[in-house]
Short mmCIF file of C-alpha atoms in Angstrom, two decimals:
data_model
loop_
_atom_site.label_atom_id
_atom_site.label_comp_id
_atom_site.label_asym_id
_atom_site.label_seq_id
_atom_site.Cartn_x
_atom_site.Cartn_y
_atom_site.Cartn_z
CA UNK X 29 26.42 121.47 124.95
CA UNK X 30 28.94 122.41 127.67
CA UNK X 31 28.44 119.12 129.50
CA UNK X 32 28.96 117.16 126.27
CA UNK X 33 32.17 119.09 125.60
CA UNK X 34 33.46 118.43 129.12
CA UNK X 35 32.66 114.73 128.81
CA UNK X 36 34.28 114.52 125.35
CA UNK X 37 37.43 116.19 126.65
CA UNK X 38 37.59 113.80 129.59
CA UNK X 39 37.08 110.69 127.44
CA UNK X 40 39.50 111.87 124.75
CA UNK X 41 42.23 112.31 127.34
CA UNK X 42 41.46 109.19 129.41
CA UNK X 43 44.90 107.80 130.29
CA UNK X 44 43.50 104.28 130.85
CA UNK X 45 42.49 104.04 127.18
CA UNK X 46 46.03 104.17 125.79
CA UNK X 47 48.26 107.02 124.76
CA UNK X 48 46.91 110.55 125.04
CA UNK X 49 48.35 111.73 121.72
CA UNK X 50 46.61 109.90 118.91
CA UNK X 51 49.28 110.90 116.43
CA UNK X 52 52.23 109.68 118.47
CA UNK X 53 54.02 107.03 116.45
CA UNK X 54 56.91 105.96 118.60
CA UNK X 55 55.35 106.50 122.01
CA UNK X 56 53.13 103.64 123.09
CA UNK X 57 53.45 101.57 119.91
CA UNK X 58 51.78 101.82 116.53
CA UNK X 59 50.18 104.92 115.05
CA UNK X 60 46.58 105.33 116.26
CA UNK X 61 45.30 107.35 113.28
CA UNK X 62 46.11 106.49 109.66
CA UNK X 63 45.21 108.50 106.58
CA UNK X 64 43.97 106.01 103.96
CA UNK X 65 43.73 107.05 100.29
CA UNK X 66 42.58 104.10 98.20
CA UNK X 67 42.91 104.65 94.44
CA UNK X 68 39.34 103.56 93.66
CA UNK X 69 37.44 104.66 96.78
CA UNK X 70 36.98 107.77 98.91
CA UNK X 71 39.78 108.69 101.32
CA UNK X 72 39.21 108.18 105.04
CA UNK X 73 40.88 108.22 108.42
CA UNK X 74 41.31 104.90 110.21
CA UNK X 75 41.28 105.34 113.98
CA UNK X 76 42.63 102.25 115.72
CA UNK X 77 40.46 102.81 118.77
CA UNK X 78 37.19 101.49 120.12
CA UNK X 79 34.11 103.34 118.85
CA UNK X 80 33.47 105.26 122.09
CA UNK X 81 37.03 106.60 122.34
CA UNK X 82 37.07 107.47 118.63
CA UNK X 83 33.74 109.32 118.98
CA UNK X 84 34.97 111.29 122.00
CA UNK X 85 38.24 112.17 120.26
CA UNK X 86 36.39 113.34 117.14
CA UNK X 87 33.92 115.37 119.21
CA UNK X 88 36.86 117.15 120.82
CA UNK X 89 38.73 117.72 117.54
CA UNK X 90 35.65 118.98 115.67
CA UNK X 91 35.41 121.97 117.98
CA UNK X 92 38.97 123.17 117.32
CA UNK X 93 40.76 125.17 114.61
CA UNK X 94 38.25 125.90 111.88
CA UNK X 95 35.58 123.41 112.93
CA UNK X 96 32.29 123.99 114.68
CA UNK X 97 29.99 121.08 115.45
CA UNK X 98 26.43 122.15 114.64
CA UNK X 99 24.79 118.85 115.63
CA UNK X 100 25.68 115.21 116.18
CA UNK X 101 23.91 111.86 116.15
CA UNK X 102 26.05 109.24 117.86
CA UNK X 103 23.67 106.36 117.15
CA UNK X 104 23.98 107.13 113.41
CA UNK X 105 27.70 107.92 113.76
CA UNK X 106 27.41 111.39 112.22
CA UNK X 107 28.69 114.85 113.11
CA UNK X 108 27.17 117.82 111.25
CA UNK X 109 29.87 120.47 111.03
CA UNK X 110 30.74 123.91 109.77
CA UNK X 111 34.31 124.15 108.50
CA UNK X 112 36.26 127.28 107.69
CA UNK X 113 39.69 126.62 106.24
CA UNK X 114 42.48 128.62 107.93
CA UNK X 115 42.99 130.81 104.84
CA UNK X 116 39.22 131.59 104.81
CA UNK X 117 39.33 132.62 108.48
CA UNK X 118 41.98 135.24 107.70
CA UNK X 119 39.88 136.68 104.86
CA UNK X 120 36.86 136.81 107.14
CA UNK X 121 38.52 138.72 109.99
CA UNK X 122 37.06 142.11 109.02
CA UNK X 123 33.65 140.56 108.42
CA UNK X 124 33.85 139.02 111.91
CA UNK X 125 33.91 142.50 113.44
CA UNK X 126 30.40 143.14 112.15
CA UNK X 127 28.79 139.75 112.68
CA UNK X 128 27.02 138.82 115.87
CA UNK X 129 27.20 135.67 117.94
CA UNK X 130 23.56 135.13 117.03
CA UNK X 131 24.48 134.47 113.38
CA UNK X 132 23.60 130.86 112.78
CA UNK X 133 26.32 128.73 111.20
CA UNK X 134 25.26 126.46 108.39
CA UNK X 135 26.19 122.81 108.03
CA UNK X 136 28.96 122.40 105.43
CA UNK X 137 29.79 118.71 105.85
CA UNK X 138 28.94 115.49 107.60
CA UNK X 139 31.67 113.51 109.33
CA UNK X 140 30.57 109.87 109.22
CA UNK X 141 32.04 107.18 111.47
CA UNK X 142 31.80 103.47 110.74
CA UNK X 143 33.02 100.70 113.03
CA UNK X 144 35.14 98.17 111.12
CA UNK X 145 37.34 95.18 111.91
CA UNK X 146 40.46 97.40 111.74
CA UNK X 147 39.08 100.26 113.86
CA UNK X 148 36.80 103.21 113.18
CA UNK X 149 36.65 104.64 109.66
CA UNK X 150 36.04 108.39 109.44
CA UNK X 151 34.77 109.86 106.17
CA UNK X 152 33.72 113.35 105.16
CA UNK X 153 30.53 113.78 103.13
CA UNK X 154 28.58 116.70 101.72
CA UNK X 155 25.96 118.35 103.93
CA UNK X 156 23.42 116.08 102.20
CA UNK X 157 25.41 112.92 102.96
CA UNK X 158 26.82 112.48 99.45
CA UNK X 159 30.43 111.90 98.45
CA UNK X 160 32.76 114.84 97.86
CA UNK X 161 35.41 115.47 95.27
CA UNK X 162 38.67 113.83 96.32
CA UNK X 163 40.61 117.07 96.86
CA UNK X 164 37.99 118.55 99.22
CA UNK X 165 37.67 115.29 101.18
CA UNK X 166 41.45 115.09 101.63
CA UNK X 167 41.70 118.75 102.72
CA UNK X 168 38.98 118.39 105.38
CA UNK X 169 40.24 115.00 106.64
CA UNK X 170 43.79 116.36 106.98
CA UNK X 171 42.44 119.17 109.15
CA UNK X 172 40.48 116.70 111.28
CA UNK X 173 43.61 114.57 111.69
CA UNK X 174 45.72 117.59 112.67
CA UNK X 175 43.20 118.45 115.40
CA UNK X 176 43.33 114.93 116.85
CA UNK X 177 46.76 115.39 118.45
#
C-alpha cells in the first residue's frame, strides 16, 4: 500500500500534467474540477483530466481528512472507502483512545469513476454499488472535492 500511495502522490503532483492545484480557477486557465448537480440525475464531480491523472488525484484525496481507502479496482474504476464526517470524528475522539489499530474499517461507500467526453465523472454510491440519497451524495462529494486541492 505504501508504494501505491507514493506513486499516487507523485502522479497527482506531476507538474508536466498541468496545474498542481486542481481547484485553482484563475491560475493555469479553467477550473479542473466541477461539481455537477443535475435536477433529474445523481450529482457528480467532473474532473477535466485524463483518466490516469484523475485516478491518481482521487487516490491521494481519498486518504485525507475523513477518508480511508479500504480497497480499489482501477480497471473497474472503483474505490471502496470508509468515510467519517468531520463532526463524527470529534464525537469519536474518546472512543479512539480505546480502539486498536487492528480494528478493521468497514466499507461505507464506493467512489465510481467513468471516463466521458468531457473528462472523468466521479460518483459516490452505497457500499453495494447502489445510488444514494441526494443529500448524502452531495456531502461526500463535497468532501472529496475539498481534498483534491
